[in-house]
Short mmCIF file of C-alpha atoms in Angstrom, two decimals:
data_model
loop_
_atom_site.label_atom_id
_atom_site.label_comp_id
_atom_site.label_asym_id
_atom_site.label_seq_id
_atom_site.Cartn_x
_atom_site.Cartn_y
_atom_site.Cartn_z
CA MET A 1 -13.27 -77.99 -9.48
CA VAL A 2 -16.72 -77.85 -10.93
CA GLU A 3 -17.87 -76.00 -7.74
CA LEU A 4 -15.19 -73.39 -8.39
CA LYS A 5 -16.32 -72.69 -11.85
CA GLU A 6 -20.01 -72.74 -10.94
CA LYS A 7 -19.34 -70.23 -8.20
CA ILE A 8 -17.26 -67.87 -10.52
CA SER A 9 -19.91 -67.79 -13.27
CA GLU A 10 -22.56 -67.07 -10.63
CA VAL A 11 -20.55 -64.22 -9.39
CA PHE A 12 -19.55 -63.10 -12.86
CA ARG A 13 -23.20 -62.65 -13.85
CA ASP A 14 -23.33 -60.05 -11.17
CA THR A 15 -19.85 -58.28 -11.49
CA ASN A 16 -18.51 -58.71 -14.92
CA LEU A 17 -15.10 -59.09 -13.40
CA VAL A 18 -13.71 -61.96 -11.37
CA ILE A 19 -10.08 -62.11 -10.22
CA CYS A 20 -8.98 -65.71 -9.91
CA TRP A 21 -6.09 -67.96 -10.99
CA ARG A 22 -5.20 -70.04 -14.00
CA GLU A 23 -2.44 -72.21 -15.04
CA GLY A 24 0.76 -70.54 -15.83
CA PHE A 25 3.69 -71.45 -18.16
CA ASP A 26 4.11 -74.87 -16.65
CA PRO A 27 2.11 -77.06 -14.28
CA ILE A 28 3.66 -75.83 -11.17
CA HIS A 29 3.09 -72.24 -11.75
CA ALA A 30 -0.38 -70.59 -11.53
CA THR A 31 -0.91 -66.96 -12.73
CA PRO A 32 -3.52 -64.24 -11.78
CA HIS A 33 -6.48 -64.44 -14.19
CA PHE A 34 -8.93 -61.66 -14.76
CA VAL A 35 -12.06 -63.07 -16.06
CA ARG A 36 -13.93 -60.41 -18.20
CA GLU A 37 -15.55 -62.65 -20.59
CA GLU A 38 -17.79 -65.75 -19.97
CA SER A 39 -15.43 -68.04 -22.01
CA GLN A 40 -12.54 -67.22 -19.63
CA ILE A 41 -14.26 -68.96 -16.67
CA GLU A 42 -13.15 -72.37 -18.19
CA ASP A 43 -9.37 -71.54 -17.60
CA SER A 44 -9.75 -70.82 -13.84
CA ILE A 45 -8.29 -73.14 -11.48
CA PHE A 46 -7.48 -73.64 -7.75
CA ASN A 47 -4.77 -75.91 -6.72
CA LEU A 48 -1.75 -76.09 -4.47
CA PHE A 49 0.24 -73.74 -6.80
CA CYS A 50 -2.13 -70.75 -6.54
CA VAL A 51 0.14 -68.79 -4.19
CA HIS A 52 -0.70 -65.25 -5.15
CA ASN A 53 -2.58 -62.92 -2.73
CA LEU A 54 -4.99 -61.45 -5.42
CA CYS A 55 -6.18 -58.76 -3.09
CA VAL A 56 -3.23 -56.73 -4.17
CA TYR A 57 -5.17 -55.52 -7.19
CA LEU A 58 -8.22 -54.47 -5.46
CA PRO A 59 -7.65 -50.87 -4.19
CA PHE A 60 -6.76 -49.84 -7.67
CA LEU A 61 -9.84 -51.17 -9.43
CA LYS A 62 -12.46 -48.71 -10.54
CA GLU A 63 -15.22 -51.29 -10.75
CA LYS A 64 -17.07 -53.94 -8.84
CA ALA A 65 -15.23 -57.15 -8.82
CA GLY A 66 -15.45 -60.87 -7.54
CA ILE A 67 -12.35 -62.13 -6.01
CA LEU A 68 -10.94 -65.57 -4.83
CA VAL A 69 -9.36 -65.63 -1.48
CA LYS A 70 -7.53 -68.13 0.65
CA GLY A 71 -7.68 -67.94 4.46
CA CYS A 72 -4.59 -65.74 4.70
CA ASP A 73 -5.59 -63.59 1.84
CA SER A 74 -9.10 -62.83 3.44
CA ARG A 75 -7.25 -61.00 6.20
CA THR A 76 -6.04 -58.51 3.63
CA LEU A 77 -9.67 -57.75 2.62
CA ILE A 78 -10.51 -57.15 6.31
CA GLN A 79 -7.46 -54.80 6.57
CA PHE A 80 -8.55 -52.92 3.44
CA LEU A 81 -12.08 -52.51 4.83
CA GLN A 82 -10.62 -51.27 8.32
CA GLU A 83 -8.56 -48.62 6.41
CA GLY A 84 -11.31 -47.69 3.97
CA LEU A 85 -9.29 -48.75 0.97
CA ILE A 86 -12.21 -50.71 -0.52
CA ARG A 87 -15.89 -50.54 -0.12
CA ARG A 88 -17.59 -53.75 1.01
CA GLU A 89 -20.40 -53.45 -1.67
CA ASP A 90 -17.76 -53.23 -4.40
CA VAL A 91 -16.35 -56.65 -3.77
CA VAL A 92 -17.88 -60.17 -4.07
CA ILE A 93 -15.76 -62.57 -2.08
CA ILE A 94 -15.42 -66.30 -2.79
CA GLY A 95 -13.57 -67.78 -0.07
CA ILE A 96 -11.65 -71.09 -0.27
CA SER A 97 -10.64 -73.30 2.83
CA CYS A 98 -7.02 -73.99 2.23
CA ARG A 99 -4.82 -76.76 3.38
CA GLY A 100 -1.59 -74.98 2.46
CA ILE A 101 0.09 -74.14 -0.88
CA ILE A 102 3.33 -75.32 -2.09
CA ASP A 103 6.62 -73.28 -1.92
CA VAL A 104 7.53 -73.43 -5.74
CA GLY A 105 10.99 -72.34 -4.89
CA LYS A 106 11.55 -75.54 -2.63
CA LEU A 107 10.28 -77.74 -5.22
CA MET A 108 12.43 -76.15 -7.97
CA ARG A 109 15.54 -76.90 -5.81
CA GLU A 110 14.35 -80.42 -5.26
CA VAL A 111 14.04 -81.03 -9.02
CA LEU A 112 17.29 -79.24 -9.71
CA TYR A 113 15.58 -76.51 -11.75
CA GLU A 114 14.52 -78.98 -14.51
CA ALA A 115 11.54 -78.04 -16.58
CA VAL A 116 8.52 -79.65 -15.11
CA THR A 117 6.17 -81.35 -17.52
CA GLY A 118 3.55 -82.90 -15.31
CA VAL A 119 2.33 -82.82 -11.81
CA SER A 120 -0.24 -85.21 -10.02
CA ILE A 121 -1.35 -85.02 -6.50
CA ASP A 122 -2.64 -88.05 -4.54
CA GLY A 123 -3.50 -87.50 -0.97
CA ASP A 124 -0.47 -86.46 0.87
CA SER A 125 2.06 -87.10 -1.83
CA ILE A 126 2.92 -85.26 -5.02
CA LYS A 127 4.38 -86.80 -8.15
CA VAL A 128 6.55 -84.36 -10.33
CA LYS A 129 7.59 -85.31 -13.78
CA THR A 130 10.40 -83.48 -15.18
CA VAL A 131 12.05 -83.77 -18.69
CA SER A 132 14.56 -86.36 -17.36
CA ARG A 133 12.79 -88.33 -14.59
CA GLU A 134 9.77 -88.50 -12.33
CA ARG A 135 9.94 -88.07 -8.49
CA GLU A 136 7.63 -88.38 -5.63
CA PHE A 137 7.50 -85.95 -2.52
CA GLN A 138 5.62 -85.81 0.68
CA LEU A 139 3.43 -82.71 0.44
CA THR A 140 4.34 -81.36 4.04
CA SER A 141 8.09 -81.27 2.99
CA LEU A 142 7.10 -78.83 0.16
CA LEU A 143 4.60 -76.76 2.01
CA ALA A 144 5.31 -72.97 2.19
CA ASP A 145 6.75 -72.05 5.53
CA LYS A 146 3.78 -69.53 6.33
CA CYS A 147 1.28 -72.53 5.90
CA LYS A 148 3.09 -74.65 8.46
CA ILE A 149 2.21 -71.89 11.07
CA CYS A 150 -1.21 -70.89 9.50
CA ARG A 151 -3.73 -69.99 12.09
CA TYR A 152 -6.49 -68.98 9.58
CA PRO A 153 -6.91 -71.68 7.02
CA ASN A 154 -10.57 -70.57 6.58
CA PRO A 155 -11.62 -67.25 5.15
CA LEU A 156 -12.61 -64.79 7.84
CA ILE A 157 -14.83 -62.87 5.46
CA TYR A 158 -16.67 -64.23 2.36
CA ASP A 159 -19.95 -64.21 0.46
CA HIS A 160 -19.38 -67.72 -0.95
CA LEU A 161 -17.49 -70.49 0.47
CA ILE A 162 -15.78 -73.38 -1.37
CA GLY A 163 -14.56 -76.54 0.42
CA GLU A 164 -14.97 -77.87 3.87
CA PRO A 165 -13.47 -75.94 6.69
CA VAL A 166 -10.09 -76.80 7.82
CA GLU A 167 -9.01 -76.99 11.44
CA SER A 168 -5.80 -75.33 12.52
CA LYS A 169 -3.87 -76.34 15.75
CA VAL A 170 -1.48 -73.53 15.62
CA SER A 171 -1.42 -71.22 18.53
CA TRP A 172 -0.15 -67.67 18.67
CA ASP A 173 2.94 -68.67 20.45
CA MET A 174 3.74 -71.32 17.85
CA ALA A 175 3.39 -68.85 14.99
CA TYR A 176 5.80 -66.39 16.67
CA GLU A 177 8.35 -68.79 17.96
CA ASP A 178 10.80 -68.05 15.25
CA ILE A 179 10.82 -64.28 16.28
CA ARG A 180 11.20 -65.00 19.89
CA GLU A 181 14.11 -67.52 19.08
CA PHE A 182 15.92 -64.81 16.96
CA GLU A 183 15.67 -62.22 19.70
CA LYS A 184 17.54 -64.60 22.07
CA LYS A 185 20.52 -63.95 19.93
CA PRO A 186 23.04 -61.21 21.17
CA LEU A 187 22.71 -57.69 19.49
CA GLU A 188 25.92 -58.08 17.55
CA ASP A 189 24.71 -61.41 15.94
CA ARG A 190 21.42 -59.85 14.99
CA LEU A 191 23.08 -56.87 13.34
CA SER A 192 25.55 -59.18 11.35
CA PHE A 193 22.46 -61.34 10.34
CA TRP A 194 20.67 -58.41 8.94
CA THR A 195 23.91 -56.97 7.45
CA LYS A 196 24.30 -60.25 5.58
CA GLU A 197 20.58 -60.65 4.58
CA ILE A 198 19.88 -56.94 3.72
CA GLY A 199 23.22 -56.82 2.09
CA LYS A 200 21.81 -59.12 -0.58
CA CYS A 201 19.11 -56.82 -1.50
CA ILE A 202 19.26 -55.34 -5.11
CA ARG A 203 16.37 -52.90 -4.30
CA CYS A 204 14.11 -54.36 -7.13
CA TYR A 205 11.10 -53.45 -5.02
CA ALA A 206 9.53 -56.81 -5.79
CA CYS A 207 8.53 -57.12 -2.05
CA ARG A 208 6.93 -53.70 -2.07
CA ASN A 209 5.13 -54.36 -5.42
CA ALA A 210 3.77 -57.73 -4.08
CA CYS A 211 2.71 -56.33 -0.81
CA PRO A 212 -1.15 -55.80 -0.76
CA LEU A 213 -0.91 -53.16 1.87
CA CYS A 214 1.80 -51.06 0.13
CA ILE A 215 -0.68 -48.84 -1.49
CA CYS A 216 1.35 -45.77 -2.20
CA ARG A 217 2.90 -47.39 -5.32
CA ASP A 218 4.19 -44.54 -7.74
CA ARG A 219 4.51 -42.34 -4.72
CA CYS A 220 6.44 -44.59 -2.49
CA ILE A 221 8.97 -42.66 -0.53
CA ALA A 222 11.76 -45.21 -1.29
CA GLU A 223 11.89 -43.70 -4.78
CA THR A 224 10.68 -40.10 -4.64
CA ARG A 225 13.24 -37.12 -4.54
CA ASP A 226 10.99 -35.04 -2.38
CA PRO A 227 11.11 -36.21 0.55
CA HIS A 228 14.40 -37.67 -0.32
CA PHE A 229 14.63 -40.56 2.23
CA THR A 230 16.91 -42.89 0.08
CA SER A 231 19.45 -42.16 -2.41
CA GLN A 232 20.36 -44.16 -5.59
CA SER A 233 23.49 -45.33 -4.09
CA VAL A 234 24.10 -49.11 -3.63
CA GLU A 235 25.45 -48.76 0.04
CA LEU A 236 24.29 -51.00 2.76
CA LYS A 237 22.60 -48.12 4.66
CA GLU A 238 20.28 -47.23 1.69
CA LYS A 239 19.21 -50.95 1.51
CA PHE A 240 18.58 -50.84 5.38
CA MET A 241 16.59 -47.64 4.92
CA PHE A 242 14.38 -49.11 2.25
CA HIS A 243 13.54 -52.24 4.48
CA PHE A 244 13.01 -50.01 7.36
CA ILE A 245 10.64 -47.89 5.32
CA HIS A 246 8.67 -51.07 4.30
CA ALA A 247 8.63 -52.36 7.92
CA VAL A 248 7.52 -49.14 9.52
CA HIS A 249 4.92 -48.27 7.01
CA LEU A 250 3.31 -51.71 7.63
CA ALA A 251 3.39 -51.24 11.42
CA GLY A 252 0.03 -52.68 12.62
CA ARG A 253 -1.28 -53.24 9.08
CA CYS A 254 0.82 -56.35 7.80
CA VAL A 255 -1.43 -59.31 7.47
CA GLU A 256 1.50 -61.63 7.06
CA CYS A 257 0.36 -63.09 3.70
CA GLY A 258 4.04 -63.64 3.02
CA GLU A 259 3.90 -62.23 -0.48
CA CYS A 260 7.01 -59.98 0.13
CA GLU A 261 9.09 -63.01 0.94
CA ARG A 262 7.82 -65.12 -1.91
CA ALA A 263 8.59 -62.29 -4.43
CA CYS A 264 12.14 -61.62 -3.13
CA PRO A 265 14.47 -62.88 -5.95
CA VAL A 266 17.44 -63.08 -3.37
CA GLY A 267 15.72 -64.80 -0.47
CA ILE A 268 15.73 -62.01 2.21
CA PRO A 269 13.45 -63.06 5.06
CA VAL A 270 11.41 -59.74 4.69
CA LYS A 271 8.47 -61.19 6.58
CA MET A 272 10.41 -61.47 9.81
CA MET A 273 10.65 -57.93 10.34
CA LYS A 274 6.87 -57.50 9.79
CA LYS A 275 6.19 -60.32 12.23
CA LYS A 276 8.31 -58.65 14.84
CA ILE A 277 6.31 -55.48 14.60
CA ASN A 278 3.03 -57.59 14.69
CA LEU A 279 4.19 -59.23 17.88
CA GLU A 280 4.76 -55.86 19.41
CA MET A 281 1.43 -54.66 18.43
CA LYS A 282 -0.20 -57.58 20.03
CA GLU A 283 1.78 -56.91 23.27
CA LEU A 284 1.25 -53.03 23.29
CA PHE A 285 -2.26 -52.82 22.08
CA ASP A 286 -3.75 -56.19 22.03
CA TYR A 287 -4.26 -55.78 18.25
CA GLU A 288 -4.19 -58.35 15.60
CA THR A 289 -4.30 -57.18 11.96
CA GLY A 290 -7.08 -58.30 9.63
CA ILE A 291 -9.39 -59.95 12.16
CA ASN A 292 -12.22 -57.77 12.77
CA VAL A 293 -13.50 -55.13 10.31
CA ASP A 294 -14.44 -52.78 13.15
CA ASP A 295 -11.11 -52.54 14.62
CA LYS A 296 -8.78 -49.59 14.08
CA PRO A 297 -5.11 -50.01 13.26
CA PRO A 298 -3.13 -49.10 16.30
CA MET A 299 -1.02 -46.30 14.51
CA TYR A 300 -4.15 -44.52 13.36
CA THR A 301 -5.39 -43.82 16.71
CA PHE A 302 -4.33 -43.29 20.46
CA LYS A 303 -5.35 -43.50 24.10
CA ALA A 304 -4.61 -40.55 26.36
CA GLU A 305 -3.59 -43.06 28.91
CA GLU A 306 -1.68 -45.95 27.38
CA GLU A 307 -1.69 -49.00 29.55
CA LYS A 308 1.36 -50.84 28.14
CA ILE A 309 3.56 -47.82 27.14
CA LYS A 310 5.81 -46.77 30.10
CA GLU A 311 7.84 -43.78 30.29
CA HIS A 312 11.48 -44.57 29.56
CA GLU A 313 13.97 -43.59 32.19
CA LEU A 314 17.60 -42.83 31.23
CA MET H 1 28.94 -33.26 32.07
CA PRO H 2 31.15 -31.68 29.28
CA GLN H 3 32.97 -34.30 27.35
CA GLU H 4 35.86 -32.27 26.41
CA SER H 5 38.41 -35.01 27.08
CA LYS H 6 36.67 -37.42 24.77
CA LYS H 7 35.91 -37.49 21.05
CA GLU H 8 32.46 -35.86 20.34
CA LEU H 9 29.78 -38.16 19.17
CA ARG H 10 26.86 -37.33 16.96
CA ILE H 11 23.56 -37.11 18.69
CA ILE H 12 20.49 -35.76 16.90
CA GLY H 13 17.66 -34.14 18.81
CA PHE H 14 14.20 -33.73 17.41
CA LEU H 15 12.52 -30.99 19.64
CA CYS H 16 9.02 -29.76 19.44
CA ASN H 17 8.69 -26.08 18.78
CA TRP H 18 6.26 -25.31 21.62
CA CYS H 19 7.70 -27.21 24.63
CA SER H 20 11.03 -29.03 24.42
CA TYR H 21 12.77 -26.38 22.10
CA GLY H 22 11.55 -23.68 24.66
CA GLY H 23 12.77 -25.83 27.41
CA ALA H 24 16.29 -26.10 25.69
CA ASP H 25 16.18 -22.32 25.26
CA THR H 26 15.25 -21.95 28.92
CA ALA H 27 18.15 -23.95 29.87
CA GLY H 28 20.48 -21.98 27.50
CA VAL H 29 19.22 -18.64 28.99
CA SER H 30 19.61 -19.86 32.43
CA ARG H 31 23.32 -20.69 31.50
CA PHE H 32 23.04 -24.45 32.53
CA LYS H 33 25.97 -26.32 31.31
CA GLN H 34 25.34 -28.92 28.61
CA PRO H 35 27.39 -31.39 26.54
CA THR H 36 27.87 -30.25 23.15
CA ASP H 37 27.31 -33.47 21.19
CA LEU H 38 23.58 -32.87 20.53
CA ARG H 39 22.49 -31.23 17.28
CA ILE H 40 18.98 -30.00 17.42
CA VAL H 41 16.39 -30.20 14.73
CA ARG H 42 13.29 -28.09 15.44
CA VAL H 43 9.99 -29.65 14.49
CA PRO H 44 6.59 -28.20 14.77
CA CYS H 45 5.19 -31.05 16.92
CA SER H 46 6.61 -34.44 18.25
CA GLY H 47 3.68 -35.82 16.05
CA ARG H 48 5.81 -34.58 12.99
CA VAL H 49 8.57 -36.92 13.95
CA ASP H 50 8.29 -39.84 11.47
CA PRO H 51 9.99 -42.96 13.00
CA LEU H 52 11.91 -42.96 9.67
CA PHE H 53 13.54 -39.58 10.57
CA VAL H 54 15.26 -41.40 13.48
CA VAL H 55 16.13 -44.36 11.33
CA ARG H 56 17.52 -42.03 8.59
CA ALA H 57 19.55 -40.17 11.35
CA PHE H 58 21.08 -43.51 12.47
CA LEU H 59 21.88 -44.66 8.92
CA SER H 60 23.44 -41.32 8.14
CA GLY H 61 25.98 -41.63 10.93
CA ALA H 62 24.15 -40.42 14.13
CA ASP H 63 25.22 -42.35 17.22
CA GLY H 64 22.12 -41.43 19.31
CA VAL H 65 18.73 -39.86 18.54
CA LEU H 66 16.69 -38.03 21.17
CA VAL H 67 13.13 -37.04 20.52
CA SER H 68 11.46 -34.72 22.96
CA GLY H 69 7.86 -33.10 22.96
CA CYS H 70 5.25 -31.66 25.17
CA HIS H 71 4.08 -33.76 28.02
CA PRO H 72 1.03 -35.87 27.33
CA ARG H 73 -2.12 -33.76 27.66
CA ASP H 74 -0.11 -30.54 27.00
CA CYS H 75 0.27 -30.95 23.22
CA HIS H 76 -0.02 -27.53 21.36
CA TYR H 77 -2.05 -29.36 18.80
CA SER H 78 -3.88 -31.27 21.49
CA ASP H 79 -3.03 -34.85 20.31
CA GLY H 80 0.22 -34.96 18.30
CA ASN H 81 2.32 -36.45 20.95
CA TYR H 82 -0.25 -39.19 21.54
CA TYR H 83 0.34 -40.41 18.03
CA ALA H 84 4.07 -39.81 18.41
CA ARG H 85 4.10 -41.86 21.54
CA ARG H 86 2.76 -45.06 19.81
CA ARG H 87 4.99 -44.72 16.78
CA LEU H 88 8.19 -44.11 18.75
CA GLU H 89 7.51 -46.87 21.22
CA MET H 90 7.04 -49.19 18.12
CA LEU H 91 10.41 -48.04 16.87
CA LYS H 92 12.14 -48.35 20.17
CA ARG H 93 11.01 -51.98 20.25
CA LEU H 94 11.96 -52.58 16.57
CA LEU H 95 15.51 -51.24 16.73
CA PRO H 96 17.05 -54.01 18.80
CA PHE H 97 15.60 -56.64 16.32
CA PHE H 98 17.89 -55.09 13.69
CA GLY H 99 20.89 -55.07 16.12
CA ILE H 100 20.80 -51.41 17.09
CA ASP H 101 20.85 -50.90 20.84
CA ASP H 102 17.54 -49.37 21.92
CA ARG H 103 19.34 -47.12 24.48
CA ARG H 104 20.72 -45.26 21.44
CA PHE H 105 17.11 -43.97 20.90
CA HIS H 106 15.38 -42.12 23.59
CA TYR H 107 12.02 -40.12 23.72
CA THR H 108 10.78 -38.03 26.43
CA TRP H 109 8.66 -35.02 27.37
CA VAL H 110 10.12 -31.73 28.53
CA SER H 111 8.06 -28.49 28.86
CA ALA H 112 9.15 -25.01 28.03
CA SER H 113 9.78 -24.08 31.74
CA GLU H 114 11.65 -27.26 32.62
CA GLY H 115 15.22 -25.93 31.79
CA GLU H 116 16.74 -27.96 34.41
CA ARG H 117 15.00 -31.22 33.58
CA TRP H 118 16.34 -30.54 29.87
CA GLN H 119 19.79 -30.15 31.16
CA ARG H 120 19.33 -33.53 33.04
CA VAL H 121 17.95 -35.39 30.00
CA VAL H 122 20.84 -34.06 27.60
CA THR H 123 23.57 -34.85 30.00
CA GLU H 124 22.39 -38.34 30.88
CA PHE H 125 21.55 -39.27 27.34
CA THR H 126 24.98 -38.13 26.20
CA LYS H 127 26.55 -40.14 29.00
CA VAL H 128 24.72 -43.28 27.82
CA ILE H 129 25.81 -42.73 24.23
CA HIS H 130 29.41 -42.14 25.26
CA GLY H 131 29.06 -45.46 27.30
CA LEU H 132 27.95 -47.25 24.08
CA GLY H 133 30.46 -45.49 21.72
CA PRO H 134 30.05 -44.88 17.99
CA LEU H 135 27.26 -46.87 16.09
CA LYS H 136 28.83 -49.08 13.51
CA ILE H 137 26.73 -50.44 10.51
CA GLU H 138 29.08 -51.52 8.09
CA GLU H 139 29.21 -53.36 4.80
CA GLY H 140 29.60 -57.17 5.23
CA GLU H 141 31.84 -59.37 3.20
CA GLU H 142 31.17 -59.24 -0.55
CA ILE H 143 28.54 -61.76 -1.64
CA GLY H 144 28.71 -64.02 -4.52
#
């Protein structure tokens, strides 16, 4: 990772702030790292546990910053630029070609939540040492679900690139197969599926806080009294309302970085709802989020004659 | 047709002030017979209708939601209904994903002079909702 540190120090000379990762409290957790002093560059890392989408901090920064992005995260930046949430000259992008990251939840379940003391990665296998024993896994079995259907392993926008470009063989249809599969179920099954899943929600708003495109933050209508969209009641209906708010506000904006689902403490498939809307956006407006800086999000614009929207008859 | 024999269901209508609300008024003034299930909320423009209004209505106990505005090209504010069309179409396609029948939600365009068309829209939409019955979104079994 000499290259990484070199690039960071190069960018740091220019910006005085670089957002990257460092090792967390144990070897299988990384944590976001704000480099504000030269000495902190030494701590920066990039490995299979750098799961966070660091772009989440950018719209709130008041200064120029360097940032590390994986392929999926880079789409967030493009979406920010489309919506005018950041200025291109305020950000220096270090892109990383990524072969996928590890779903820490899966790994923790495999090692039965024992404390991990060491990890070594060798090719396609990973050795995990816990307090009581050492185990070896295939990397593919621990990859995050979003990485298995990743279509953009290489950053789509960057100033500096680290690593060799990675090829993805995943097509659009493969990436959205799960949604089409789910839609084949009868209506009642879909409702009972969401009743069960959303019923688990404790409305901690972790999904919202982790979402880089949820930029209302303190003014989020899920918490305001005026307008009063949701109440404090713990009913299922209020939980449904919150998830509808999250989904509808991300219509045509979600870049599917999967942070909502990763942050969810009770394992609700939050990303599925967003994927469904993205699928419709593609069908209706032939629009894909976070691909081209010059695109306009479909809900921000209109056409007098919509080709794909037909009048509904009763 | 009047649903006197059946139990009344709750249908919420979001009507734009300039066209559909006028259209509903025209229908009333002309004494066209209409079902009584619909409760109307007057909004300044169909572009004012946040898809979340519709969702909130469903979650607060509505069995059907109808949104109606000026015909495309006739918006009082020139482009409000174009934005509405995109948003509402998105919502109409999203609802069945959550298991809510998309026939429960309908959006259409009725002008102030189209009293007869308004009567037809309301009557037919009410018939559809009565066909589907009340919407049930209920708490599942206790978890954990």
